XYZ file of C-alpha atoms in Angstrom:
607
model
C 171.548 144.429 83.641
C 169.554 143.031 86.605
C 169.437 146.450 88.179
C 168.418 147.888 85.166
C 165.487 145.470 85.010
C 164.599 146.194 88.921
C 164.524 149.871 87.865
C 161.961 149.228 84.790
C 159.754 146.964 86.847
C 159.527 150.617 89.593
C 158.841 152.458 86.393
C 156.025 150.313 85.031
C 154.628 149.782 88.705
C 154.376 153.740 88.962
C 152.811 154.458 85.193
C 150.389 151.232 85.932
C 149.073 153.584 89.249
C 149.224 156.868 87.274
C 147.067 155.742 84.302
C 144.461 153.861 87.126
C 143.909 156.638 88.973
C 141.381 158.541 87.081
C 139.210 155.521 86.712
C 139.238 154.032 90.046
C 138.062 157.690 91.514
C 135.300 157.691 89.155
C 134.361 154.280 89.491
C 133.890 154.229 93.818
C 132.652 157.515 93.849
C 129.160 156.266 92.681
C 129.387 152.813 94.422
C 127.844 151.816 96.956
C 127.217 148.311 99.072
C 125.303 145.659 101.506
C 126.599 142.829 103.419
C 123.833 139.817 103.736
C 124.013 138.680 107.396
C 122.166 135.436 106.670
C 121.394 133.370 104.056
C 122.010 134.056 100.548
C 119.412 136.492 98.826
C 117.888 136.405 95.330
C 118.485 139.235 93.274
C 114.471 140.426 93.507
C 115.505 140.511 97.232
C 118.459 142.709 96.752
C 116.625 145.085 94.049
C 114.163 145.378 97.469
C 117.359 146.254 99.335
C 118.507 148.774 97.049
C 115.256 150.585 96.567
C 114.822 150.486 100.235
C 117.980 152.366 100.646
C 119.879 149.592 102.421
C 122.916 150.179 100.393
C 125.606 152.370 102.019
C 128.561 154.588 100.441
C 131.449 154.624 101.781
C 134.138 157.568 100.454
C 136.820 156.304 102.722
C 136.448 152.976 100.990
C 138.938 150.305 101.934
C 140.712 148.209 99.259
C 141.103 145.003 101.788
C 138.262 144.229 103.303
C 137.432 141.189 106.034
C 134.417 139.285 103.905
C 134.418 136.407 106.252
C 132.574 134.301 104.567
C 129.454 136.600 103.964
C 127.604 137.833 100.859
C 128.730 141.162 99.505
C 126.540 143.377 97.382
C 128.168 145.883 95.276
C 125.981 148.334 92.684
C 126.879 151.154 90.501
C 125.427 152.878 87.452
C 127.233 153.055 83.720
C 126.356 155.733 81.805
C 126.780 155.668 78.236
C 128.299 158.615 77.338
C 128.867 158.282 73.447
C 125.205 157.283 72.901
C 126.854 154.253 70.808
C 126.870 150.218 71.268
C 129.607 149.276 73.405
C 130.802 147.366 76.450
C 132.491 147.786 79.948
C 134.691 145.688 81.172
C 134.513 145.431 85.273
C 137.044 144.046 87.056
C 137.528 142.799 90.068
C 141.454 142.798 91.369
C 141.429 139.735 92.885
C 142.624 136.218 91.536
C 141.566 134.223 94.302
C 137.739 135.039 94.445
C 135.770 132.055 95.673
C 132.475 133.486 94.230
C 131.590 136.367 91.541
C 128.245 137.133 89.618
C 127.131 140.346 87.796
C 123.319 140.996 87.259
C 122.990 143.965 85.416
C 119.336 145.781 84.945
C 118.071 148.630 81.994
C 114.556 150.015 83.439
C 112.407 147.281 84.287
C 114.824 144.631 81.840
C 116.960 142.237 83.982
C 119.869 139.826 82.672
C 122.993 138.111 84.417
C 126.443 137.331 83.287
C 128.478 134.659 84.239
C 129.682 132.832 87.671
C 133.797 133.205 88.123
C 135.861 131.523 90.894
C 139.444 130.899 90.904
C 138.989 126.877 91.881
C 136.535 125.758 89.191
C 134.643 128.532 86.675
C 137.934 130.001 85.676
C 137.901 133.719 85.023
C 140.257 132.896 81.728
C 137.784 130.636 80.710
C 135.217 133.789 79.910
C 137.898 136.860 79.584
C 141.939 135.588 78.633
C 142.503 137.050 81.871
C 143.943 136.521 85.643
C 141.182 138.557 87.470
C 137.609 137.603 87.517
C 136.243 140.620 84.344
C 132.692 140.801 82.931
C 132.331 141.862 79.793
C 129.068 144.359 80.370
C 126.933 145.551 77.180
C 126.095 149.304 77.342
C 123.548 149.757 74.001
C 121.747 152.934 75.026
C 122.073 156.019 76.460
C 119.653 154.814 79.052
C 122.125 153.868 82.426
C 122.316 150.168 83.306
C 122.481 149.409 87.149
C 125.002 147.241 87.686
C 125.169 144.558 90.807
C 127.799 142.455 91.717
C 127.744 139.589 93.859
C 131.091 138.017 95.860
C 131.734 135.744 98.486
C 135.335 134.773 99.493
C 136.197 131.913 102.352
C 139.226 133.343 102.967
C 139.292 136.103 105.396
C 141.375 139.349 103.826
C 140.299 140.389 99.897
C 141.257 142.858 97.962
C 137.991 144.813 96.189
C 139.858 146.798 94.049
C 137.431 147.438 90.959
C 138.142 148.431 87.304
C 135.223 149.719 85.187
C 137.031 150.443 81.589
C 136.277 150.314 77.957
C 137.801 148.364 75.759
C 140.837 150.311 75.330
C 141.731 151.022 78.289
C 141.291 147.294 79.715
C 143.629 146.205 77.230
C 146.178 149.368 77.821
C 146.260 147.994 81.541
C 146.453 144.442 80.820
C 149.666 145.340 78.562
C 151.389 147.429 81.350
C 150.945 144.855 83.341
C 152.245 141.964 81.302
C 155.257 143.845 80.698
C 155.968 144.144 84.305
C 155.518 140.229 84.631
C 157.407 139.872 81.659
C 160.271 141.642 83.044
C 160.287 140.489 86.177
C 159.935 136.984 85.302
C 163.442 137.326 82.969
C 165.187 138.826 85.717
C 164.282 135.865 88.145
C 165.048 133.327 85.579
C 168.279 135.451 84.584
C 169.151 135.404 87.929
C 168.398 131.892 88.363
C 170.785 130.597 85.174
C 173.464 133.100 86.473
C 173.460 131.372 90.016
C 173.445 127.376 88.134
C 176.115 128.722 86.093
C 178.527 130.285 88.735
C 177.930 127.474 90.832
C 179.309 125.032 88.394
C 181.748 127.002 87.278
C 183.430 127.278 90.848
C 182.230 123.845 91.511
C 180.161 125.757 94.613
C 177.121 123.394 94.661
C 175.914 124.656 97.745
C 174.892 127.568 95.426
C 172.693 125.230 93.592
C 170.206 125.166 96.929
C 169.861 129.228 96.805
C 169.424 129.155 92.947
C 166.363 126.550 93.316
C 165.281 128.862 96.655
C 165.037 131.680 93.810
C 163.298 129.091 90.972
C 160.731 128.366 94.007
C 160.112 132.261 94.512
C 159.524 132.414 90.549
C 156.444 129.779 91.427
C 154.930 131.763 94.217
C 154.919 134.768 92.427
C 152.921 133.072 89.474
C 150.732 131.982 92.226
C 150.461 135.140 93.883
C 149.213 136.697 90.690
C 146.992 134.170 89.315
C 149.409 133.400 86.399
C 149.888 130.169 87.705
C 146.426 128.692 87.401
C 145.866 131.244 83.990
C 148.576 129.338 81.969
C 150.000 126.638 83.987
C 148.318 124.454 86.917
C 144.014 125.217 85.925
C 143.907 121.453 85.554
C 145.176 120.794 89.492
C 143.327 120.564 92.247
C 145.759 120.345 94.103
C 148.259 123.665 92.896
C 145.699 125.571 92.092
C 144.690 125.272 96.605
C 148.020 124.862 97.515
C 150.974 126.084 95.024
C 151.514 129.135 97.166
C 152.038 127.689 100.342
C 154.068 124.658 98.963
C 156.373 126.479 97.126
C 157.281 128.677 100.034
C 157.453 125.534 102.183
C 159.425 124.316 99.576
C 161.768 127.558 99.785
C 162.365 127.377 103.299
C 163.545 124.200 103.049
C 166.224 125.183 100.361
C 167.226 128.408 101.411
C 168.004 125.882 104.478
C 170.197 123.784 103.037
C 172.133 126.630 101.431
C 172.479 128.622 105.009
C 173.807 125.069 106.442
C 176.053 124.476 103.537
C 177.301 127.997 102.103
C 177.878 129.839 105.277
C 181.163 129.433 106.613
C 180.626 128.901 110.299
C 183.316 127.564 112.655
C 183.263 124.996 115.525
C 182.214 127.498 118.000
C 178.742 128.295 115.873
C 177.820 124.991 116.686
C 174.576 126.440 117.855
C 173.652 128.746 115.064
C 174.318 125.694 112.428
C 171.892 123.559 114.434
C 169.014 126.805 114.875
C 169.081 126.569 110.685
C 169.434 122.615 110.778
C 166.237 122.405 112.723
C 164.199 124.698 111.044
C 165.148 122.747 107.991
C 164.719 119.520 109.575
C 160.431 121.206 110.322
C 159.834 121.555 106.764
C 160.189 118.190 105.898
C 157.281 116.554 107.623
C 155.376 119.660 106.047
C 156.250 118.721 102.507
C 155.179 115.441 103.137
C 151.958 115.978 104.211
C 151.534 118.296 101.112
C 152.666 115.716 98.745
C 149.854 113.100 100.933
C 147.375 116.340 100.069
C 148.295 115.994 95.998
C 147.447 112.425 96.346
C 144.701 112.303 98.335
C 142.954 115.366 98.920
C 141.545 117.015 102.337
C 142.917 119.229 104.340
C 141.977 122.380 103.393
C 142.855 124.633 106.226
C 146.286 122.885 106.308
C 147.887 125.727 104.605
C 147.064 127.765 107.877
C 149.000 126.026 110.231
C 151.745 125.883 107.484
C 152.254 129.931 107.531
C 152.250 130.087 111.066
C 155.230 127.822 111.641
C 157.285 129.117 108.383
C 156.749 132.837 110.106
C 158.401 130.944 113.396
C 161.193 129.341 111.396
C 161.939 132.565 109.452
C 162.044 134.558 112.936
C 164.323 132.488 114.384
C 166.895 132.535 111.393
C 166.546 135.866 111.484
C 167.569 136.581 114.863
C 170.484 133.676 113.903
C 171.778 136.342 111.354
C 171.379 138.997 113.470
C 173.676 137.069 116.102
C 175.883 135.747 113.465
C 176.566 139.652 112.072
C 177.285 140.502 115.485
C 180.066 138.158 115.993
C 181.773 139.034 112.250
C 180.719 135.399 110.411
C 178.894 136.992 108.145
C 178.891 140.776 106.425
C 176.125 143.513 108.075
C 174.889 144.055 104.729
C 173.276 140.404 104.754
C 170.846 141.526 107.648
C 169.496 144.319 105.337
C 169.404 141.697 102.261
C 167.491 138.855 104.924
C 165.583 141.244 106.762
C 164.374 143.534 103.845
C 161.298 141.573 102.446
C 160.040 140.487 106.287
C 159.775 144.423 107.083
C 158.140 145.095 103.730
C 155.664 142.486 103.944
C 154.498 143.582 107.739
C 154.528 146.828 106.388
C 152.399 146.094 103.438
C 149.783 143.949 105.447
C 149.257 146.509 107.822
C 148.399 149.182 105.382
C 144.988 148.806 104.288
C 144.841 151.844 101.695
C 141.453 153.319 100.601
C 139.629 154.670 97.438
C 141.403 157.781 97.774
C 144.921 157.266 98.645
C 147.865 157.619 96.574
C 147.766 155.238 93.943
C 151.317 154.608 94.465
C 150.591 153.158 97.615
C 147.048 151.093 96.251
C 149.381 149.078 93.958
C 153.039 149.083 95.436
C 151.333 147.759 98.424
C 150.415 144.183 96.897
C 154.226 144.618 94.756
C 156.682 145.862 96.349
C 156.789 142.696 98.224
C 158.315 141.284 95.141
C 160.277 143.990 94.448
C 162.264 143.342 97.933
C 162.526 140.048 97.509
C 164.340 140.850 94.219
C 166.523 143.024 96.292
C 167.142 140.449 98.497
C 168.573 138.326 96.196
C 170.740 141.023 94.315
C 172.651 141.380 97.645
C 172.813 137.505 98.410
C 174.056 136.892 94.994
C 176.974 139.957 95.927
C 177.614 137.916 98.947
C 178.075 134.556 96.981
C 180.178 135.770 94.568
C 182.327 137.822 97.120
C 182.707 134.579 99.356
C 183.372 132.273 96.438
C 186.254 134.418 94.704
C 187.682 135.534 98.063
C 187.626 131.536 99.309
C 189.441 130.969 95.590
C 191.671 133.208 96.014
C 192.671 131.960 99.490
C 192.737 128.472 97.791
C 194.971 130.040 94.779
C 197.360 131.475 97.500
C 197.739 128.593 99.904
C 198.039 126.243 96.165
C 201.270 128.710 95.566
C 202.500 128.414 98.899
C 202.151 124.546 98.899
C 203.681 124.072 95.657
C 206.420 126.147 96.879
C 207.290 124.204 99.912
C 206.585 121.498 97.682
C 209.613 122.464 95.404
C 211.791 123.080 98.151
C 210.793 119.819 99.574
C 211.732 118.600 96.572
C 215.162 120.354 96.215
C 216.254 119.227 99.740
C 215.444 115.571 99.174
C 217.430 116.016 95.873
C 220.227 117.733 98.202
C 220.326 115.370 100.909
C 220.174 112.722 98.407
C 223.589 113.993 96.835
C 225.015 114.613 99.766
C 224.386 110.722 101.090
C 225.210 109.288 97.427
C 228.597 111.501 98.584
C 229.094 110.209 101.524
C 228.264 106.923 100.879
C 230.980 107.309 97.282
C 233.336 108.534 100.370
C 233.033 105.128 102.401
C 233.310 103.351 99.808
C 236.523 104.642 98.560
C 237.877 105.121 101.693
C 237.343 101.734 103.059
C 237.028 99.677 100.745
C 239.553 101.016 98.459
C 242.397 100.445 100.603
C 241.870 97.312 101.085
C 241.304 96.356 97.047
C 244.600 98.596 96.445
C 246.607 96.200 99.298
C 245.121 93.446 98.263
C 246.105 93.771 94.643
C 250.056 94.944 96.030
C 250.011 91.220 97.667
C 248.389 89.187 95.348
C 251.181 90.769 92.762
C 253.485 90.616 94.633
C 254.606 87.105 95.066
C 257.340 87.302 98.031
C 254.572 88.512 100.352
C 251.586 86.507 98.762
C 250.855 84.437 102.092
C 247.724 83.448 102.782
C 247.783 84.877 105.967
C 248.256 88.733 104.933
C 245.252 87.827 102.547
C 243.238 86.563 105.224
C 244.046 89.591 107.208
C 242.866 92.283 104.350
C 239.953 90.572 103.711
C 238.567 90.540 107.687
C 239.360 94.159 107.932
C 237.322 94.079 104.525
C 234.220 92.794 105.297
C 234.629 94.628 109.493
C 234.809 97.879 107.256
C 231.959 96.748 104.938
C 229.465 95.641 108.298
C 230.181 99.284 109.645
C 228.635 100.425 106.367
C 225.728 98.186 106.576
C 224.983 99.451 110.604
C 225.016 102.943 109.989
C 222.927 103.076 106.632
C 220.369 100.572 108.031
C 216.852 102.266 109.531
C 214.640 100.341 111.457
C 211.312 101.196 111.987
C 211.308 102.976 115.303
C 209.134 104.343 117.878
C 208.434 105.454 121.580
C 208.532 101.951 122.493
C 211.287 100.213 120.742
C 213.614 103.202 120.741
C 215.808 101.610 123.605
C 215.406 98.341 122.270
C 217.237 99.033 118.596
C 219.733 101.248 120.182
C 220.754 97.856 122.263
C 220.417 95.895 118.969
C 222.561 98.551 116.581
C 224.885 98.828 119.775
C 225.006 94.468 120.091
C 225.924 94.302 116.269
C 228.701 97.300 116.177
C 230.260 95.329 119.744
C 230.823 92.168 117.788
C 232.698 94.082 115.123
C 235.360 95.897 117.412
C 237.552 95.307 120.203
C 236.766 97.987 122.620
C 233.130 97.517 123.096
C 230.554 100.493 123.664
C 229.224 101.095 126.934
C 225.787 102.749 127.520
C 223.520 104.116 130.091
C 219.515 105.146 129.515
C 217.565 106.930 132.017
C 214.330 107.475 129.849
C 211.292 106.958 131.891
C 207.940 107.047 130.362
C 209.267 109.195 127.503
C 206.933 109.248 124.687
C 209.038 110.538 121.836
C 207.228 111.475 118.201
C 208.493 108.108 115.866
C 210.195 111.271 113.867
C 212.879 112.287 116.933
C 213.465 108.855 118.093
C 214.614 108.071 113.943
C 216.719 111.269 114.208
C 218.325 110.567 117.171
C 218.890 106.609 116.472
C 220.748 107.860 113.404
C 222.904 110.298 115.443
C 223.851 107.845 118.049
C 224.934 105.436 115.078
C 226.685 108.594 113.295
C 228.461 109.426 116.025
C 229.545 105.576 117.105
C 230.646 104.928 113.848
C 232.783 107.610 113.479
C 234.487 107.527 117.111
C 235.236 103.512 116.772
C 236.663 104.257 112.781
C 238.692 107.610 113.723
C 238.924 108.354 117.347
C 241.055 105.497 117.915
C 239.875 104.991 121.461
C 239.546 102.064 124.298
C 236.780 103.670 125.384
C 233.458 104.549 124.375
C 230.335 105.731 126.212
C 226.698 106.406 124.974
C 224.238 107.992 128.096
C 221.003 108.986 127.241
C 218.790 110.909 129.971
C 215.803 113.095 130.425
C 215.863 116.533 132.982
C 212.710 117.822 134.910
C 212.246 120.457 131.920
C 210.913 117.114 129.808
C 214.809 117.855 127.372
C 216.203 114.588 126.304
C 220.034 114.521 126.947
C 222.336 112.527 124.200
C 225.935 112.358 125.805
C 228.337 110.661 123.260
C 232.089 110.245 124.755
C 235.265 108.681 124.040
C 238.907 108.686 125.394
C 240.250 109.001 121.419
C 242.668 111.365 119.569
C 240.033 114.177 119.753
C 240.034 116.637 116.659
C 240.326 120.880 116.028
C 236.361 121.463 115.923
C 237.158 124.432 114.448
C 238.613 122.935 111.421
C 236.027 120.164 110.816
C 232.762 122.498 111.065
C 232.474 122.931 107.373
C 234.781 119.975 105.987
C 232.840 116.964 107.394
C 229.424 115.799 106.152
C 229.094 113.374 109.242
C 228.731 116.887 111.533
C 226.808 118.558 109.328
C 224.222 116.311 109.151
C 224.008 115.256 112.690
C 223.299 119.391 112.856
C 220.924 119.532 110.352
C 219.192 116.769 112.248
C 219.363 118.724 115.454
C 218.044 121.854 114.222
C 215.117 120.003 112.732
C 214.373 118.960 116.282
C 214.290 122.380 117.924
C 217.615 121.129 119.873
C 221.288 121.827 120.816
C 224.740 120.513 119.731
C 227.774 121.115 121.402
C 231.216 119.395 120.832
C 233.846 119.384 123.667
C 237.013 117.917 121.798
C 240.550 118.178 122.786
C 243.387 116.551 120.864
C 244.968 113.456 122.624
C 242.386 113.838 125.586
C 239.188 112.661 124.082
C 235.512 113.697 122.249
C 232.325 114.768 124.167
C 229.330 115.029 122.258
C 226.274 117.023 123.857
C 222.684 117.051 122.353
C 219.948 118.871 124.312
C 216.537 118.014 122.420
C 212.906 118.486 123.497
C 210.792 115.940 123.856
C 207.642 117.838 122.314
């Protein structure tokens, strides 16, 4: 659809030039012009000028000319061909005109029309029009001399003249509408298209670019004279300014949406701060202009304005340029960025004249427009690529997180179990011996001595503080690792006869809190188990670091010893003092012989 309208607003450009071109030929061939050098001239004085043949033609005429300030004289005849009452309607192509006045004269019979500006005697105000048109009464066949007076402060015009009848005026002022028309929709389609998406994906950095395209809505009204026509004619202050402010105003947004949208990395540190600070100009510049719509003055501020937006918007584009080269952004950007800046040098150095193709006379003061439109056609493909691709990225890594989040959850589940098991296991094992013997004595009243009672119920509670040791988890770090181990090791010593004997040679280690949990809850796996099964004197606990930063847990007794083979898969105890290992990146390694002891080996490293 928005292509579609680009492609209409080419086609009514082109007819708009095809269906001008007769006229304007006619119209300049017979004109012909004086520049005062001094001070303004009454008309009698001009007539003088005229008859004194001070007027000059010009064939090659130029449609932008350099007034600077002076008085222009332009005069032509009308003819009236159809011998009938009617009127001409001359216009001049220009919305920002600070002066205009037609005299016409019929033999000796001389008569004026009225004064037009664009700051005060509106040309809508005479003519429902943009341009500055007089409406010119042809009566007779005799020809009326027609002289038109302009003076413009600013220093490039365009003097591109209509001289139509009625139908025609109102033929061109159609064609044109319809082009505004259309190209007004697709900026405000393109506009509520960019809101919408941006809410939709909750991208509100888009918001910025959608306002940057809102803002180039306003400076096309002002470009065209619509602005002050239907919108602003009460404002001093728009009706000077509006163009200029709203492309300040654009900068500043188009800014903010570079800074937000793009998606630079640490190392484009620079190019985030070369569109920060160009950003960070605009803002003393907006508030001088909103000082301006308070107070007035500064009427050559608007100058100095344009010449450090062109400096802002050459130095963001040479960002993108760098930026494409290093693959942050796509290479069709550039062309999207780069596109209106070429046409609009292009266009202002092109000064066509009277007789050049009328393709070039109007696309030169359009197609400006028309590439800005393109512009934002391919920045709008490049927001809604980035956007869904960054989605989709987000939709993947969601899937993958919920995934390891179900596993996550399926492992705690598992381990869970598999302690609830062990724990069940304990339980039974210890403690339900000693309810079974203790119920065999208290029934049995021969052996029902105090004594054997006494006996059951310390190995009882020994069996029950075991429990307690190896379930408890202190909070442990880098710095109290050694510290517990001593505590856990202090508790387990009061609760046996053979007491365990350690050794640490940690210096400066600076375990994660993580490893020095895992490995506190080995050490008290492994103790456990030796002092309730191993049935040794002895039992030793050395913990060292090697040159390769590998922390060395050494876990030995003089016991019973087991088959290792037979126990891999059978006990939970192992398994889980694996499971720990292998969590840690480390090595296990069980030297067991039966009758001649257990010697546990755990290589783990310490990053």
């Amino acid at each position: 659809m928005l292509i579609r309208k680009l492609l209409l607003c080419l086609v009514i450009l082109i007819t708009s030039a095809i269906n001008a071109q007769s006229n304007r030929s006619e119209l300049y061939s017979t004109m012909s012009y004086y520049t005062s050098p001094g001070d303004s001239l009454s008309f009698s004085d001009v007539i003088l000028k005229f008859k004194e043949g001070e007027f000059k033609s010009d064939k090659d005429f130029k449609i932008y000319q350099r007034l600077s300030n002076k008085e222009w004289w332009f005069h032509f005849p009308v003819e009236n061909k159809n011998n009938s009452n009617s009127y001409k309607y001359l216009t001049l192509s220009y919305p920002y005109l600070s002066m205009g006045k037609v005299y016409y004269k019929k033999g000796e019979h001389i008569d004026s029309l009225h004064t037009t500006s664009y700051d005060k005697h509106f040309p809508f105000k005479f003519l429902f029009y943009r341009h500055p048109v007089w409406k010119i009464p042809i009566k007779d066949s005799q020809i009326t001399e027609v002289f038109l007076k302009v003076k413009n402060d600013s220093s490039r015009a365009r003097m591109e003249f209509h001289l139509e009848d009625e139908n025609e005026f109102l033929k061109r002022l159609e064609i044109e509408y319809i082009f505004f028309g259309v190209f007004i929709s697709l900026i405000l389609s393109m506009v509520i298209i960019l809101l919408y998406f941006s809410i939709l994906k909750k991208e509100y950095s888009v918001i910025f670019y959608a306002i940057y395209v809102a803002l180039m809505l306003i400076e096309f009204l002002a470009g065209k004279g619509l602005g002050i026509q239907f919108l602003w004619n009460d404002s001093i202050f728009l009706i000077h300014s509006s163009r200029s402010f709203s492309q300040t105003l654009g900068v500043f947004f188009i800014g903010l949406f570079y800074i937000n949208f793009y998606r630079l990395e640490k190392q484009d540190k620079f190019s985030r701060n070369v569109f920060r600070i160009g950003t960070y100009i605009t803002v003393p510049l907006i508030l001088i202009y909103i000082y301006k719509s308070f107070f007035g003055g500064l009427t050559t501020y608007y100058l100095y304005v344009w010449i450090i937006l062109k400096l802002i918007i050459l130095s963001w584009f040479i960002n993108h340029i760098y930026l494409t080269i290093k693959g942050r952004i796509p290479k069709y950007l550039i062309i999207g960025f780069s596109l209106p800046i070429i046409v609009l040098i292009i266009a202002q150095s092109i000064n066509p004249s009277v007789n050049s193709n009328d393709v070039l006379v109007y696309g030169s003061i359009n197609v400006y427009y028309l590439a800005l439109i393109a512009e934002v056609l391919i920045f709008i493909r490049y927001i809604f690529s980035a956007v869904i691709a960054s989605q989709k990225k987000y939709t993947e890594l969601k899937k993958v997180t919920n995934e390891l989040q179900l596993n996550f959850q399926k492992n705690i589940l598992k381990s869970q179990e598999k302690e609830r098991s062990k724990l069940l296991g304990n339980v039974h094992d210890s403690f339900g011996g000693y309810l079974e013997a203790l119920k065999l004595r208290l029934l049995n009243k021969s052996e029902n001595s105090p004594e054997k009672v006494k006996e059951i119920l310390d190995s009882f509670d020994k069996e029950y503080r075991y429990l307690l040791n190896s379930l408890y988890s202190p909070k442990i770090n880098s710095e109290n690792f050694i510290e517990n181990l001593i505590d856990f090791f202090d508790k387990i010593n009061k609760l046996t006869n053979n007491p365990i004997t350690h050794k640490f040679s940690l210096e400066e280690s600076e375990l994660p809190p993580e490893k020095c949990l895992h490995i506190y809850r080995i050490i008290s796996e492994l103790t456990t188990n030796a002092i309730k099964y191993s049935k040794a004197s002895e039992i030793k606990v050395n913990i060292s670091e090697s040159k390769g930063k590998v922390i060395i847990v050494q876990v030995s007794d003089n016991g019973i010893g087991f088959d290792v083979n037979s126990t891999k898969k059978s006990s939970y105890g192992l398994n889980s003092i694996r499971e720990r290992v292998e969590i840690m990146n480390g090595e296990f390694n069980i030297d067991s012989i039966k009758n001649s002891g257990t010697t546990i080996t755990i290589r783990i490293p310490e990053k």
